[in-house]
Amino acid sequence: MEVKDVMNPDVVVCNPEDTIGDVARMLKQNNISGLPVVENDRVVGIVSEGDLLKLLEVPEHTGLWLPSPFEVIEVPIRELINWEDTKRMLDDIGSKPVEEIMKKNVYTISPEDSIEKASEIITRHKINRLPVVEDDKLIGIVTRGDIIRGLGKL
């Protein structure tokens, strides 16, 4: 079975200038977990829910800190200020272009390739989707689920 037999030709895409907030809404509205970033019909990147979630990672605090009696009063104020900074940072993130977080090294596959090859690429690189390209132009996408459905038809 070939990739063209299981791929989805109706691909939801974004462009590099779309904001991270817009892309998050696209993912939610289309009930998908990732999408290709396309410019002039060519795949220039890929962005996933995981890329968006990484924006929310907070660096781990190392070491033990115990407040002095004077700092006990300061701690709640410091935490409030940190929360305000965090909210401001999240607002700023949503307005940045997706090209700042997209993965630029994108694995792709040809529609004539076998689903075994697609499965091997997806498994080896621990990815969930492969843009399907022909003559360097995006023509579809194949996901893990598409491959499983294809195998169910055998």
XYZ file of N, CA and C in Angstrom:
462
model
N 0.856 -1.175 0.000
C 0.000 0.000 0.000
C 0.901 1.237 0.000
N 0.504 2.224 -0.760
C 1.299 3.445 -0.879
C 0.713 4.574 -0.034
N 1.553 5.559 0.247
C 1.150 6.710 1.044
C -0.068 7.398 0.440
N -0.125 7.503 -0.889
C -1.255 8.190 -1.536
C -2.584 7.492 -1.264
N -2.533 6.200 -0.888
C -3.755 5.461 -0.594
C -4.328 5.784 0.787
N -3.526 6.334 1.681
C -3.981 6.592 3.052
C -3.864 8.053 3.467
N -3.168 8.879 2.687
C -2.927 10.276 3.079
C -4.214 11.099 3.035
N -4.197 12.210 3.738
C -5.293 13.167 3.716
C -4.875 14.315 2.797
N -5.597 14.539 1.685
C -5.212 15.612 0.764
C -5.677 16.998 1.224
N -6.584 17.038 2.208
C -7.101 18.318 2.719
C -6.300 18.718 3.954
N -5.175 19.380 3.732
C -4.249 19.693 4.814
C -4.523 21.086 5.367
N -4.643 21.177 6.675
C -4.728 22.472 7.345
C -3.300 22.960 7.486
N -3.034 24.163 6.988
C -1.679 24.718 7.028
C -1.714 26.127 7.602
N -0.546 26.598 7.957
C -0.387 27.998 8.345
C 0.834 28.516 7.598
N 1.059 29.827 7.685
C 2.269 30.378 7.083
C 3.174 30.908 8.189
N 4.429 31.139 7.887
C 5.391 31.520 8.925
C 5.027 32.787 9.691
N 4.250 33.682 9.087
C 3.906 34.941 9.745
C 2.687 34.834 10.650
N 1.934 33.724 10.553
C 0.776 33.557 11.441
C 1.253 33.589 12.885
N 0.432 34.153 13.757
C 0.832 34.239 15.157
C 0.652 32.886 15.845
N 1.376 32.711 16.922
C 1.274 31.491 17.712
C -0.154 31.331 18.229
N -0.788 32.438 18.616
C -2.180 32.392 19.068
C -3.116 31.907 17.971
N -2.916 32.400 16.745
C -3.752 31.965 15.620
C -3.561 30.472 15.346
N -2.326 30.020 15.404
C -2.045 28.605 15.151
C -2.685 27.738 16.240
N -2.623 28.171 17.485
C -3.259 27.418 18.574
C -4.765 27.297 18.309
N -5.385 28.376 17.841
C -6.812 28.330 17.519
C -7.087 27.385 16.344
N -6.200 27.379 15.329
C -6.359 26.472 14.187
C -6.326 25.019 14.645
N -5.388 24.704 15.527
C -5.275 23.336 16.026
C -6.563 22.932 16.739
N -7.063 23.816 17.593
C -8.273 23.513 18.360
C -9.488 23.399 17.443
N -9.672 24.361 16.557
C -10.848 24.370 15.681
C -10.896 23.155 14.756
N -9.731 22.682 14.329
C -9.679 21.553 13.400
C -9.442 20.217 14.094
N -9.354 20.266 15.432
C -9.143 19.057 16.228
C -7.945 18.249 15.737
N -6.819 18.952 15.542
C -5.581 18.320 15.110
C -4.476 18.682 16.091
N -3.377 17.943 16.042
C -2.299 18.176 17.001
C -1.052 18.798 16.375
N -1.095 19.070 15.082
C 0.046 19.705 14.429
C -0.286 20.017 12.988
N 0.519 20.903 12.400
C 0.276 21.262 11.007
C 1.545 21.780 10.345
N 1.603 21.618 9.024
C 2.758 22.136 8.281
C 2.698 23.656 8.180
N 3.873 24.246 8.148
C 4.005 25.684 7.896
C 4.432 25.793 6.437
N 3.624 26.492 5.651
C 3.805 26.493 4.201
C 3.964 27.910 3.674
N 4.881 28.037 2.718
C 5.105 29.310 2.027
C 5.262 28.994 0.546
N 4.423 29.590 -0.295
C 4.432 29.324 -1.740
C 4.302 27.830 -2.042
N 3.364 27.175 -1.384
C 3.082 25.735 -1.543
C 4.223 24.824 -1.116
N 5.267 25.362 -0.509
C 6.406 24.563 -0.066
C 6.429 24.506 1.467
N 6.714 23.320 1.980
C 6.794 23.135 3.430
C 8.097 23.758 3.929
N 7.966 24.734 4.821
C 9.149 25.392 5.390
C 9.317 25.082 6.879
N 8.319 24.390 7.446
C 8.397 24.038 8.853
C 7.201 23.211 9.255
N 7.196 22.840 10.516
C 6.056 22.107 11.071
C 5.927 22.528 12.523
N 4.700 22.635 13.001
C 4.454 23.049 14.382
C 3.425 22.113 14.989
N 3.633 21.772 16.258
C 2.740 20.826 16.931
C 2.318 21.366 18.293
N 1.359 20.678 18.894
C 0.939 21.041 20.243
C 2.139 21.006 21.195
N 3.019 20.045 20.984
C 4.211 19.946 21.834
C 5.074 21.192 21.769
N 5.191 21.777 20.566
C 5.965 23.013 20.422
C 5.313 24.141 21.217
N 3.989 24.184 21.204
C 3.276 25.218 21.955
C 3.411 24.993 23.457
N 3.324 23.734 23.876
C 3.429 23.430 25.302
C 4.816 23.756 25.855
N 5.836 23.616 25.023
C 7.197 23.937 25.473
C 7.321 25.411 25.863
N 6.474 26.257 25.288
C 6.506 27.677 25.628
C 6.093 27.922 27.070
N 5.364 26.977 27.642
C 4.858 27.137 29.001
C 5.768 26.528 30.059
N 6.856 25.888 29.629
C 7.759 25.257 30.592
C 8.403 26.309 31.476
N 8.408 26.005 32.749
C 9.035 26.885 33.726
C 10.323 26.222 34.164
N 11.436 26.966 34.154
C 12.686 26.341 34.584
C 12.580 25.844 36.020
N 13.182 24.681 36.258
C 13.143 24.115 37.602
C 13.983 24.949 38.552
N 13.458 25.108 39.765
C 14.195 25.821 40.801
C 15.148 24.831 41.452
N 16.406 25.160 41.468
C 17.377 24.255 42.082
C 17.823 24.824 43.421
N 18.043 23.956 44.332
C 18.503 24.378 45.652
C 17.333 24.641 46.588
N 17.622 24.601 47.847
C 16.619 24.826 48.872
C 16.723 26.256 49.352
N 15.589 26.917 49.407
C 15.571 28.302 49.876
C 14.618 28.401 51.034
N 15.095 28.881 52.129
C 14.244 29.115 53.293
C 14.254 30.606 53.592
N 13.082 31.197 53.718
C 13.036 32.641 53.936
C 13.464 33.026 55.351
N 14.058 34.188 55.447
C 14.352 34.750 56.772
C 13.056 35.350 57.301
N 12.986 35.687 58.558
C 11.747 36.277 59.098
C 11.325 37.536 58.333
N 12.291 38.323 57.858
C 11.934 39.538 57.116
C 11.388 39.207 55.724
N 11.865 38.111 55.158
C 11.426 37.732 53.809
C 10.031 37.123 53.804
N 9.550 36.672 54.958
C 8.221 36.065 55.028
C 7.172 37.049 54.513
N 7.348 38.306 54.779
C 6.421 39.340 54.298
C 6.629 39.564 52.810
N 7.870 39.473 52.351
C 8.200 39.755 50.954
C 7.757 38.644 50.004
N 7.737 37.396 50.443
C 7.454 36.258 49.565
C 6.117 36.386 48.847
N 4.983 36.653 49.544
C 3.713 36.774 48.810
C 3.745 37.889 47.759
N 4.417 38.970 48.045
C 4.518 40.073 47.080
C 5.357 39.640 45.891
N 6.463 38.943 46.156
C 7.329 38.460 45.076
C 6.568 37.486 44.176
N 5.793 36.577 44.782
C 5.021 35.617 43.997
C 3.971 36.315 43.146
N 3.327 37.341 43.672
C 2.336 38.097 42.905
C 2.996 38.768 41.707
N 4.162 39.344 41.913
C 4.896 39.994 40.816
C 5.285 38.957 39.774
N 5.759 37.779 40.203
C 6.116 36.708 39.256
C 4.907 36.273 38.447
N 3.732 36.178 39.085
C 2.521 35.775 38.373
C 2.150 36.821 37.323
N 2.268 38.086 37.671
C 1.968 39.159 36.712
C 2.941 39.101 35.534
N 4.210 38.858 35.806
C 5.197 38.723 34.728
C 4.852 37.527 33.840
N 4.425 36.424 34.449
C 4.066 35.229 33.689
C 2.872 35.508 32.788
N 1.843 36.173 33.302
C 0.671 36.498 32.483
C 1.060 37.398 31.312
N 1.904 38.382 31.567
C 2.363 39.291 30.510
C 3.162 38.520 29.452
N 4.012 37.596 29.906
C 4.816 36.796 28.989
C 3.918 35.947 28.088
N 2.866 35.332 28.659
C 1.960 34.508 27.867
C 1.219 35.338 26.831
N 0.831 36.548 27.181
C 0.184 37.431 26.210
C 1.141 37.747 25.068
N 2.405 38.002 25.395
C 3.406 38.317 24.372
C 3.656 37.123 23.457
N 3.674 35.929 24.000
C 3.942 34.722 23.207
C 2.908 34.560 22.105
N 1.653 34.760 22.418
C 0.583 34.569 21.447
C 0.675 35.475 20.244
N 1.356 36.597 20.369
C 1.442 37.544 19.252
C 2.708 37.362 18.410
N 3.572 36.437 18.811
C 4.800 36.195 18.039
C 4.494 35.329 16.826
N 5.282 35.469 15.755
C 5.060 34.617 14.577
C 5.471 33.176 14.852
N 4.743 32.238 14.235
C 4.993 30.820 14.455
C 6.379 30.405 13.968
N 6.967 31.158 13.053
C 8.299 30.795 12.560
C 9.335 30.807 13.676
N 9.043 31.476 14.793
C 9.981 31.508 15.916
C 10.016 30.190 16.686
N 8.972 29.373 16.558
C 8.947 28.121 17.320
C 8.843 26.876 16.437
N 8.563 27.049 15.147
C 8.373 25.881 14.280
C 9.676 25.098 14.125
N 9.521 23.820 13.874
C 10.686 22.999 13.530
C 10.957 23.206 12.054
N 12.196 23.524 11.734
C 12.540 23.832 10.343
C 13.024 22.604 9.572
N 13.540 21.613 10.281
C 13.971 20.371 9.627
C 12.787 19.416 9.606
N 12.094 19.396 8.476
C 10.857 18.625 8.372
C 11.091 17.366 7.548
N 10.681 16.231 8.107
C 10.711 14.983 7.355
C 9.479 14.966 6.460
N 9.663 14.607 5.198
C 8.554 14.526 4.257
C 8.597 13.164 3.567
N 7.538 12.894 2.817
C 7.468 11.624 2.098
C 6.757 11.847 0.767
N 7.026 10.976 -0.175
C 6.413 11.029 -1.503
C 5.116 10.217 -1.495
N 4.141 10.597 -2.320
C 2.893 9.822 -2.363
C 3.092 8.398 -2.855
N 4.161 8.144 -3.616
C 4.422 6.796 -4.134
C 5.180 5.905 -3.158
N 5.689 6.478 -2.077
C 6.393 5.665 -1.087
C 5.408 4.739 -0.375
N 5.931 3.657 0.172
C 5.090 2.682 0.869
C 4.710 3.199 2.257
N 3.604 2.654 2.772
C 3.231 3.045 4.133
C 4.221 2.456 5.137
N 4.920 1.401 4.748
C 5.965 0.847 5.613
C 7.093 1.867 5.785
N 7.466 2.523 4.696
C 8.514 3.548 4.778
C 8.032 4.713 5.644
N 6.784 5.137 5.452
C 6.230 6.222 6.267
C 6.243 5.842 7.738
N 5.826 4.613 8.023
C 5.807 4.129 9.397
C 7.204 4.108 10.001
N 8.179 3.692 9.215
C 9.566 3.631 9.696
C 10.082 5.030 10.025
N 9.787 6.022 9.181
C 10.234 7.405 9.421
C 9.561 7.958 10.682
N 8.256 7.746 10.780
C 7.500 8.240 11.937
C 8.019 7.622 13.232
N 8.271 6.324 13.201
C 8.745 5.630 14.397
C 10.172 6.027 14.760
N 11.059 6.041 13.771
C 12.473 6.348 14.036
C 12.654 7.758 14.586
N 11.901 8.712 14.054
C 12.089 10.118 14.444
C 11.086 10.589 15.500
N 10.247 9.646 15.965
C 9.277 9.949 17.029
C 8.426 11.163 16.675
N 7.824 11.115 15.491
C 6.949 12.187 15.040
C 5.555 11.616 14.790
N 4.575 12.474 14.669
C 3.194 12.022 14.513
C 2.641 12.196 13.104
N 3.300 13.013 12.292
C 2.764 13.295 10.959
C 3.882 13.535 9.965
N 3.592 13.232 8.710
C 4.551 13.467 7.629
C 3.857 14.231 6.503
N 4.341 15.411 6.151
C 3.810 16.080 4.969
C 4.148 15.241 3.730
N 3.195 15.136 2.822
C 3.390 14.405 1.573
C 3.663 15.454 0.495
N 4.841 15.328 -0.144
C 5.234 16.321 -1.141
C 5.509 15.656 -2.488
N 5.192 16.417 -3.519
C 5.455 15.985 -4.883
C 5.984 17.205 -5.620
N 7.146 17.070 -6.250
C 7.812 18.199 -6.907
C 7.985 19.365 -5.937
N 8.381 19.050 -4.697
C 8.611 20.025 -3.627
C 7.362 20.777 -3.179
N 6.177 20.343 -3.602
C 4.943 21.017 -3.210
C 4.109 20.100 -2.327
N 3.506 20.688 -1.309
C 2.665 19.943 -0.380
C 1.386 19.487 -1.082
N 1.103 18.178 -1.015
C -0.127 17.657 -1.623
C -0.983 16.880 -0.623
N -0.471 16.676 0.578
C -1.235 15.930 1.573
C -0.443 15.759 2.851
N -1.026 15.007 3.754
C -0.354 14.691 5.014
C -0.748 13.279 5.407
N 0.178 12.565 6.019
C -0.114 11.224 6.517
C 0.270 11.178 7.990
N -0.633 10.647 8.793
C -0.421 10.564 10.237
C -0.340 9.098 10.658
N 0.011 8.892 11.916
C 0.028 7.534 12.464
C -1.346 6.877 12.293
N -2.390 7.645 12.593
C -3.752 7.124 12.483
C -4.103 6.724 11.063
N -3.648 7.516 10.077
C -3.911 7.183 8.670
C -3.285 5.839 8.311
N -2.072 5.619 8.786
C -1.372 4.364 8.490
C -2.094 3.190 9.139
N -2.512 3.359 10.388
C -3.227 2.286 11.091
C -4.536 1.968 10.362
N -5.272 3.008 9.944
C -6.516 2.778 9.203
C -6.234 2.039 7.907
N -5.134 2.411 7.222
C -4.747 1.723 6.001
C -4.442 0.261 6.234
N -3.760 -0.036 7.324
C -3.448 -1.428 7.648
C -4.723 -2.209 7.953
N -5.718 -1.537 8.499
C -6.981 -2.196 8.812
C -7.758 -2.583 7.572
N -7.446 -1.975 6.448
C -8.127 -2.266 5.197
C -7.511 -3.448 4.451
N -6.320 -3.865 4.889
C -5.641 -4.982 4.200
C -6.345 -6.292 4.416
